């Protein structure tokens, strides 16, 4: 087994999942504004450190995606954040893209940037303790989007990024996110997601990326958030599984879903249903940002010194998702 495959399996093994705590300072500021906490480096660190030192972290989280600011910060107990994460039995990871910008040639779509100088930045992050990385490609969906141009150019960037990351001995998380915004049907989401993922693998293979040493981070197959014809959670699970079965090569060890604006419970319930009917060899787990942190952030904002209380809220959410990653969650356990 290759070392990268080993890392991927450790991150997602035994029902563990990934905590996506890699909000850029801009996004984190929006999250903190929404709960009336000033967005200072100290507050951003305090909230994150609270989660990283929790029991939920030790029991459920196999990897944490960090933002550049956080990977360089030092905890209140004076250890480096990657060391704190490693001491909890988890793997530190790092977001390395520099964000989605307007795609020249199709101004209503985005292309993710960050390839220039990436090899040097990767070496630095590796030295800081990173074991894996993340790059997110983002796709609008409507009748005309995502365009061929957006599908092709984002897949190309994801593949070039992945090849560089493996060259630096880290596991790339490949995240093509088809957004849930819009009035499209679940069938539309299925069809576009499938096209997007297939193109990503075509490029990954062209760039000689070892598929056993990546983690795929896709969206689930959902109807648009403005769509009139919603589908049941059972159908979400069935379509999601079918889509991935038909578009992901079997070498890939694990798939870790993004939550993408689903509520906490919805994201847990859908993951659970997926695992109940998962007949593939893929590990199906979570790499949630909002769906792991929302309640904890809300609780914490009322008293930012209540570490224990905040950790309790986070522990519960992490535990529920780890049960869901094994198909063992239920509404009774949730409540
Ligand atoms: P959400 O789970 O909030 O969608 O965040 C996951 C993520 O990392 C998006 O890039």
Short mmCIF file of C-alpha atoms and ligand atoms in Angstrom, two decimals:
data_model
loop_
_atom_site.label_atom_id
_atom_site.label_comp_id
_atom_site.label_asym_id
_atom_site.label_seq_id
_atom_site.Cartn_x
_atom_site.Cartn_y
_atom_site.Cartn_z
CA UNK A 1 0.00 0.00 0.00
CA UNK A 2 1.38 3.42 -0.90
CA UNK A 3 2.00 5.94 1.85
CA UNK A 4 -0.58 8.33 0.38
CA UNK A 5 -3.21 5.60 0.28
CA UNK A 6 -2.38 4.87 3.88
CA UNK A 7 -2.93 8.49 4.90
CA UNK A 8 -6.24 8.70 3.00
CA UNK A 9 -7.47 5.54 4.74
CA UNK A 10 -6.39 6.81 8.14
CA UNK A 11 -8.21 10.10 7.64
CA UNK A 12 -11.48 8.37 6.72
CA UNK A 13 -11.13 5.02 8.53
CA UNK A 14 -13.46 3.73 11.30
CA UNK A 15 -16.24 6.19 10.51
CA UNK A 16 -14.00 9.20 10.95
CA UNK A 17 -14.50 12.28 8.81
CA UNK A 18 -12.96 15.64 8.04
CA UNK A 19 -13.60 18.95 9.75
CA UNK A 20 -13.44 21.69 7.11
CA UNK A 21 -12.24 24.62 9.22
CA UNK A 22 -10.54 26.32 6.30
CA UNK A 23 -12.80 29.32 5.91
CA UNK A 24 -10.78 32.20 4.49
CA UNK A 25 -10.57 35.25 6.74
CA UNK A 26 -13.30 36.87 4.62
CA UNK A 27 -15.69 33.92 4.98
CA UNK A 28 -14.88 33.46 8.68
CA UNK A 29 -15.61 37.14 9.23
CA UNK A 30 -19.06 36.64 7.70
CA UNK A 31 -19.67 33.64 9.98
CA UNK A 32 -18.56 35.57 13.08
CA UNK A 33 -20.52 38.69 12.05
CA UNK A 34 -23.64 36.54 11.87
CA UNK A 35 -23.29 35.73 15.59
CA UNK A 36 -22.00 39.19 16.60
CA UNK A 37 -18.47 38.17 17.54
CA UNK A 38 -15.67 40.49 16.32
CA UNK A 39 -13.52 38.76 13.70
CA UNK A 40 -10.04 39.11 15.21
CA UNK A 41 -7.17 36.62 14.77
CA UNK A 42 -7.56 35.80 18.50
CA UNK A 43 -11.27 35.03 18.23
CA UNK A 44 -10.84 32.98 15.07
CA UNK A 45 -8.16 30.97 16.86
CA UNK A 46 -10.15 30.61 20.08
CA UNK A 47 -13.18 29.11 18.33
CA UNK A 48 -11.08 26.76 16.25
CA UNK A 49 -8.84 25.69 19.12
CA UNK A 50 -11.96 24.91 21.14
CA UNK A 51 -13.05 22.42 18.49
CA UNK A 52 -9.57 21.00 17.87
CA UNK A 53 -9.07 20.11 21.54
CA UNK A 54 -12.48 18.44 22.04
CA UNK A 55 -13.31 14.77 22.58
CA UNK A 56 -15.30 14.82 19.35
CA UNK A 57 -12.10 15.69 17.61
CA UNK A 58 -10.24 12.76 19.16
CA UNK A 59 -13.03 10.25 18.54
CA UNK A 60 -14.47 11.30 15.19
CA UNK A 61 -12.24 13.62 13.17
CA UNK A 62 -9.48 12.03 11.09
CA UNK A 63 -8.39 15.25 9.41
CA UNK A 64 -8.83 18.99 9.74
CA UNK A 65 -8.56 21.37 6.80
CA UNK A 66 -6.91 24.58 7.94
CA UNK A 67 -6.56 28.03 6.43
CA UNK A 68 -3.12 29.63 6.01
CA UNK A 69 -3.64 31.86 9.07
CA UNK A 70 -4.52 28.94 11.37
CA UNK A 71 -1.76 26.52 10.37
CA UNK A 72 0.75 29.17 11.48
CA UNK A 73 -0.95 30.00 14.80
CA UNK A 74 0.04 28.80 18.27
CA UNK A 75 -2.55 27.47 20.74
CA UNK A 76 -3.16 28.90 24.21
CA UNK A 77 -1.11 25.97 25.56
CA UNK A 78 1.75 27.13 23.35
CA UNK A 79 1.80 24.31 20.84
CA UNK A 80 1.55 24.86 17.11
CA UNK A 81 -1.91 24.16 15.72
CA UNK A 82 -0.75 21.26 13.48
CA UNK A 83 0.90 19.72 16.58
CA UNK A 84 -2.30 20.11 18.58
CA UNK A 85 -4.25 18.34 15.82
CA UNK A 86 -1.68 15.54 15.52
CA UNK A 87 -1.72 15.09 19.32
CA UNK A 88 -5.45 14.38 19.04
CA UNK A 89 -4.74 11.51 16.66
CA UNK A 90 -5.87 13.52 13.63
CA UNK A 91 -4.17 14.80 10.47
CA UNK A 92 -3.63 18.49 9.70
CA UNK A 93 -4.54 19.57 6.17
CA UNK A 94 -4.42 22.88 4.35
CA UNK A 95 -6.51 24.73 1.77
CA UNK A 96 -4.10 25.75 -0.97
CA UNK A 97 -6.26 27.34 -3.63
CA UNK A 98 -6.45 31.13 -3.56
CA UNK A 99 -10.14 31.33 -4.36
CA UNK A 100 -12.57 31.28 -7.27
CA UNK A 101 -12.32 34.22 -9.67
CA UNK A 102 -14.38 35.23 -12.72
CA UNK A 103 -13.67 32.87 -15.63
CA UNK A 104 -12.42 34.87 -18.63
CA UNK A 105 -14.58 33.88 -21.59
CA UNK A 106 -17.59 33.03 -19.41
CA UNK A 107 -18.02 35.84 -16.88
CA UNK A 108 -20.95 34.23 -15.06
CA UNK A 109 -18.76 31.34 -14.01
CA UNK A 110 -15.71 30.88 -11.83
CA UNK A 111 -12.26 29.40 -12.15
CA UNK A 112 -10.20 28.55 -9.09
CA UNK A 113 -6.77 30.16 -8.91
CA UNK A 114 -3.57 29.36 -7.01
CA UNK A 115 -1.30 27.30 -9.27
CA UNK A 116 1.46 29.92 -9.60
CA UNK A 117 4.08 29.30 -6.93
CA UNK A 118 2.09 26.35 -5.58
CA UNK A 119 5.05 23.93 -5.50
CA UNK A 120 6.95 26.26 -3.15
CA UNK A 121 3.93 26.88 -0.91
CA UNK A 122 3.33 23.11 -0.68
CA UNK A 123 6.88 22.54 0.53
CA UNK A 124 6.32 25.13 3.24
CA UNK A 125 3.02 23.58 4.36
CA UNK A 126 4.57 20.12 4.41
CA UNK A 127 7.26 21.41 6.75
CA UNK A 128 4.54 22.90 8.95
CA UNK A 129 3.05 19.40 9.31
CA UNK A 130 0.35 19.23 6.61
CA UNK A 131 -0.47 15.70 5.44
CA UNK A 132 -3.18 16.58 2.98
CA UNK A 133 -4.52 19.57 1.04
CA UNK A 134 -7.71 20.93 -0.47
CA UNK A 135 -8.61 22.71 -3.71
CA UNK A 136 -12.21 23.60 -4.51
CA UNK A 137 -13.56 24.07 -8.02
CA UNK A 138 -17.02 25.66 -8.05
CA UNK A 139 -19.71 25.28 -10.70
CA UNK A 140 -22.94 27.22 -11.18
CA UNK A 141 -25.81 25.18 -12.45
CA UNK A 142 -28.62 26.21 -14.84
CA UNK A 143 -29.71 25.25 -18.36
CA UNK A 144 -26.48 26.61 -19.89
CA UNK A 145 -24.08 26.13 -16.96
CA UNK A 146 -21.66 24.71 -16.15
CA UNK A 147 -20.26 25.42 -19.59
CA UNK A 148 -17.78 23.11 -21.29
CA UNK A 149 -15.17 25.81 -20.67
CA UNK A 150 -15.77 25.81 -16.92
CA UNK A 151 -15.87 22.01 -16.70
CA UNK A 152 -12.67 21.68 -18.70
CA UNK A 153 -10.67 24.48 -17.09
CA UNK A 154 -11.55 23.62 -13.48
CA UNK A 155 -10.77 19.94 -14.07
CA UNK A 156 -7.42 20.92 -15.55
CA UNK A 157 -6.59 23.08 -12.52
CA UNK A 158 -7.68 20.35 -10.08
CA UNK A 159 -5.43 17.86 -11.87
CA UNK A 160 -2.39 20.13 -11.97
CA UNK A 161 -2.90 20.89 -8.29
CA UNK A 162 -3.24 17.18 -7.41
CA UNK A 163 -0.07 16.21 -9.28
CA UNK A 164 1.93 18.89 -7.45
CA UNK A 165 0.51 17.84 -4.08
CA UNK A 166 1.39 14.18 -4.57
CA UNK A 167 4.88 15.21 -5.70
CA UNK A 168 5.18 16.80 -2.23
CA UNK A 169 3.98 13.58 -0.52
CA UNK A 170 0.58 14.87 0.56
CA UNK A 171 -2.94 13.64 -0.25
CA UNK A 172 -4.95 16.01 -2.43
CA UNK A 173 -8.63 16.45 -1.68
CA UNK A 174 -10.24 16.98 -5.07
CA UNK A 175 -13.34 19.12 -4.55
CA UNK A 176 -15.56 19.83 -7.54
CA UNK A 177 -18.64 21.53 -6.03
CA UNK A 178 -21.75 21.86 -8.15
CA UNK A 179 -23.66 24.48 -6.17
CA UNK A 180 -27.18 23.92 -4.87
CA UNK A 181 -28.29 27.49 -5.78
CA UNK A 182 -31.01 27.57 -8.41
CA UNK A 183 -34.30 26.06 -9.48
CA UNK A 184 -32.84 23.02 -11.21
CA UNK A 185 -34.13 19.50 -10.58
CA UNK A 186 -32.21 16.71 -8.88
CA UNK A 187 -31.95 15.04 -12.29
CA UNK A 188 -30.19 18.17 -13.64
CA UNK A 189 -27.82 18.08 -10.67
CA UNK A 190 -27.17 14.39 -11.32
CA UNK A 191 -26.38 14.93 -14.96
CA UNK A 192 -24.11 17.98 -14.47
CA UNK A 193 -22.32 16.52 -11.45
CA UNK A 194 -21.65 13.36 -13.37
CA UNK A 195 -20.19 15.33 -16.30
CA UNK A 196 -18.04 17.42 -13.94
CA UNK A 197 -16.64 14.43 -12.03
CA UNK A 198 -15.92 12.40 -15.16
CA UNK A 199 -13.94 15.27 -16.64
CA UNK A 200 -11.99 15.66 -13.39
CA UNK A 201 -10.90 12.02 -13.51
CA UNK A 202 -10.03 12.25 -17.18
CA UNK A 203 -7.62 15.09 -16.31
CA UNK A 204 -6.32 13.45 -13.13
CA UNK A 205 -5.39 10.37 -15.13
CA UNK A 206 -3.78 12.49 -17.87
CA UNK A 207 -1.66 14.21 -15.19
CA UNK A 208 -0.59 10.81 -13.80
CA UNK A 209 -2.17 11.36 -10.41
CA UNK A 210 -2.23 8.20 -8.27
CA UNK A 211 -5.97 7.75 -7.71
CA UNK A 212 -5.31 5.54 -4.67
CA UNK A 213 -3.79 8.59 -2.99
CA UNK A 214 -6.61 11.13 -3.32
CA UNK A 215 -9.88 11.86 -1.55
CA UNK A 216 -12.83 13.05 -3.63
CA UNK A 217 -15.01 15.73 -2.04
CA UNK A 218 -18.21 16.05 -4.07
CA UNK A 219 -21.65 17.52 -3.53
CA UNK A 220 -24.60 15.24 -2.93
CA UNK A 221 -27.25 15.06 -5.64
CA UNK A 222 -29.93 17.52 -4.55
CA UNK A 223 -32.66 19.54 -6.20
CA UNK A 224 -31.81 23.27 -6.37
CA UNK A 225 -32.66 25.33 -3.31
CA UNK A 226 -35.29 27.24 -5.36
CA UNK A 227 -36.67 24.16 -7.08
CA UNK A 228 -40.35 23.32 -6.64
CA UNK A 229 -39.88 19.58 -6.95
CA UNK A 230 -37.92 18.52 -3.90
CA UNK A 231 -37.03 14.86 -3.57
CA UNK A 232 -36.94 12.63 -0.49
CA UNK A 233 -33.75 11.95 1.45
CA UNK A 234 -33.93 8.33 0.29
CA UNK A 235 -33.88 9.54 -3.31
CA UNK A 236 -30.97 11.89 -2.58
CA UNK A 237 -29.01 8.92 -1.26
CA UNK A 238 -29.93 6.67 -4.18
CA UNK A 239 -29.08 9.26 -6.86
CA UNK A 240 -25.87 10.31 -5.13
CA UNK A 241 -24.64 6.76 -4.89
CA UNK A 242 -25.60 5.95 -8.46
CA UNK A 243 -23.89 9.08 -9.78
CA UNK A 244 -20.63 8.31 -7.97
CA UNK A 245 -20.71 4.63 -8.87
CA UNK A 246 -20.87 5.62 -12.53
CA UNK A 247 -18.29 8.41 -12.51
CA UNK A 248 -15.59 7.60 -9.93
CA UNK A 249 -12.85 5.04 -10.75
CA UNK A 250 -12.72 2.18 -8.25
CA UNK A 251 -9.11 2.96 -7.28
CA UNK A 252 -10.27 6.00 -5.28
CA UNK A 253 -10.23 4.97 -1.59
CA UNK A 254 -12.62 7.48 -0.15
CA UNK A 255 -15.29 10.05 -0.79
CA UNK A 256 -15.97 12.77 1.76
CA UNK A 257 -19.01 14.92 1.03
CA UNK A 258 -19.24 18.67 1.49
CA UNK A 259 -22.40 19.92 3.18
CA UNK A 260 -22.89 22.82 0.76
CA UNK A 261 -25.70 24.63 2.59
CA UNK A 262 -27.67 21.63 3.84
CA UNK A 263 -28.83 21.89 7.44
CA UNK A 264 -26.86 19.95 10.03
CA UNK A 265 -29.49 17.24 10.39
CA UNK A 266 -30.12 16.97 6.65
CA UNK A 267 -26.40 16.49 5.97
CA UNK A 268 -26.21 13.78 8.64
CA UNK A 269 -29.39 12.02 7.56
CA UNK A 270 -28.40 11.95 3.89
CA UNK A 271 -24.94 10.60 4.69
CA UNK A 272 -26.50 7.91 6.84
CA UNK A 273 -28.88 6.84 4.08
CA UNK A 274 -26.03 6.75 1.57
CA UNK A 275 -24.09 4.41 3.83
CA UNK A 276 -27.11 2.20 4.42
CA UNK A 277 -27.26 1.40 0.71
CA UNK A 278 -23.56 1.70 -0.15
CA UNK A 279 -22.54 -1.45 -2.01
CA UNK A 280 -19.33 0.09 -3.44
CA UNK A 281 -15.85 -0.24 -1.98
CA UNK A 282 -15.61 3.52 -1.48
CA UNK A 283 -15.56 4.80 2.07
CA UNK A 284 -18.36 7.38 2.16
CA UNK A 285 -17.78 9.95 4.85
CA UNK A 286 -18.00 13.67 5.53
CA UNK A 287 -15.86 16.75 5.09
CA UNK A 288 -18.28 19.27 6.51
CA UNK A 289 -17.73 22.92 7.29
CA UNK A 290 -21.05 24.51 8.17
CA UNK A 291 -22.83 21.23 9.01
CA UNK A 292 -20.25 20.47 11.72
CA UNK A 293 -19.73 23.94 13.14
CA UNK A 294 -23.00 25.89 12.94
CA UNK A 295 -24.54 24.93 16.31
CA UNK A 296 -21.19 25.05 18.08
CA UNK A 297 -20.52 28.55 16.73
CA UNK A 298 -23.94 29.76 17.80
CA UNK A 299 -23.49 28.35 21.30
CA UNK A 300 -19.94 29.69 21.61
CA UNK A 301 -20.96 33.20 20.54
CA UNK A 302 -23.14 33.56 23.66
CA UNK A 303 -20.11 33.07 25.90
CA UNK A 304 -16.78 32.67 24.15
CA UNK A 305 -15.15 31.44 27.40
CA UNK A 306 -17.51 28.46 27.72
CA UNK A 307 -15.10 25.98 26.17
CA UNK A 308 -16.68 22.91 27.72
CA UNK A 309 -20.22 23.81 26.67
CA UNK A 310 -19.13 24.55 23.13
CA UNK A 311 -17.21 21.30 22.93
CA UNK A 312 -20.28 19.39 24.08
CA UNK A 313 -22.29 20.79 21.18
CA UNK A 314 -19.50 19.98 18.72
CA UNK A 315 -18.94 16.49 20.16
CA UNK A 316 -22.57 15.63 19.54
CA UNK A 317 -22.49 16.79 15.91
CA UNK A 318 -19.21 14.98 15.22
CA UNK A 319 -20.53 11.79 16.84
CA UNK A 320 -23.77 11.92 14.80
CA UNK A 321 -21.83 12.25 11.55
CA UNK A 322 -19.44 9.46 12.46
CA UNK A 323 -22.45 7.22 13.12
CA UNK A 324 -23.89 8.33 9.76
CA UNK A 325 -20.60 7.47 8.04
CA UNK A 326 -21.26 3.89 9.20
CA UNK A 327 -24.98 3.89 8.48
CA UNK A 328 -25.69 3.67 12.22
CA UNK A 329 -27.39 7.04 12.83
CA UNK A 330 -31.08 7.38 13.69
CA UNK A 331 -33.45 10.18 14.71
CA UNK A 332 -33.76 8.59 18.16
CA UNK A 333 -30.01 8.73 18.73
CA UNK A 334 -29.95 12.29 17.37
CA UNK A 335 -32.43 13.42 20.02
P1 LIG B 1 -19.46 23.14 3.71
O1 LIG B 1 -19.61 21.77 4.33
O2 LIG B 1 -19.91 24.25 4.61
O3 LIG B 1 -20.06 23.19 2.33
O4 LIG B 1 -17.91 23.39 3.55
C1 LIG B 1 -17.12 22.42 3.03
C2 LIG B 1 -16.01 23.03 2.28
O5 LIG B 1 -14.87 22.78 2.59
C3 LIG B 1 -16.31 23.90 1.14
O6 LIG B 1 -15.15 24.10 0.40
#
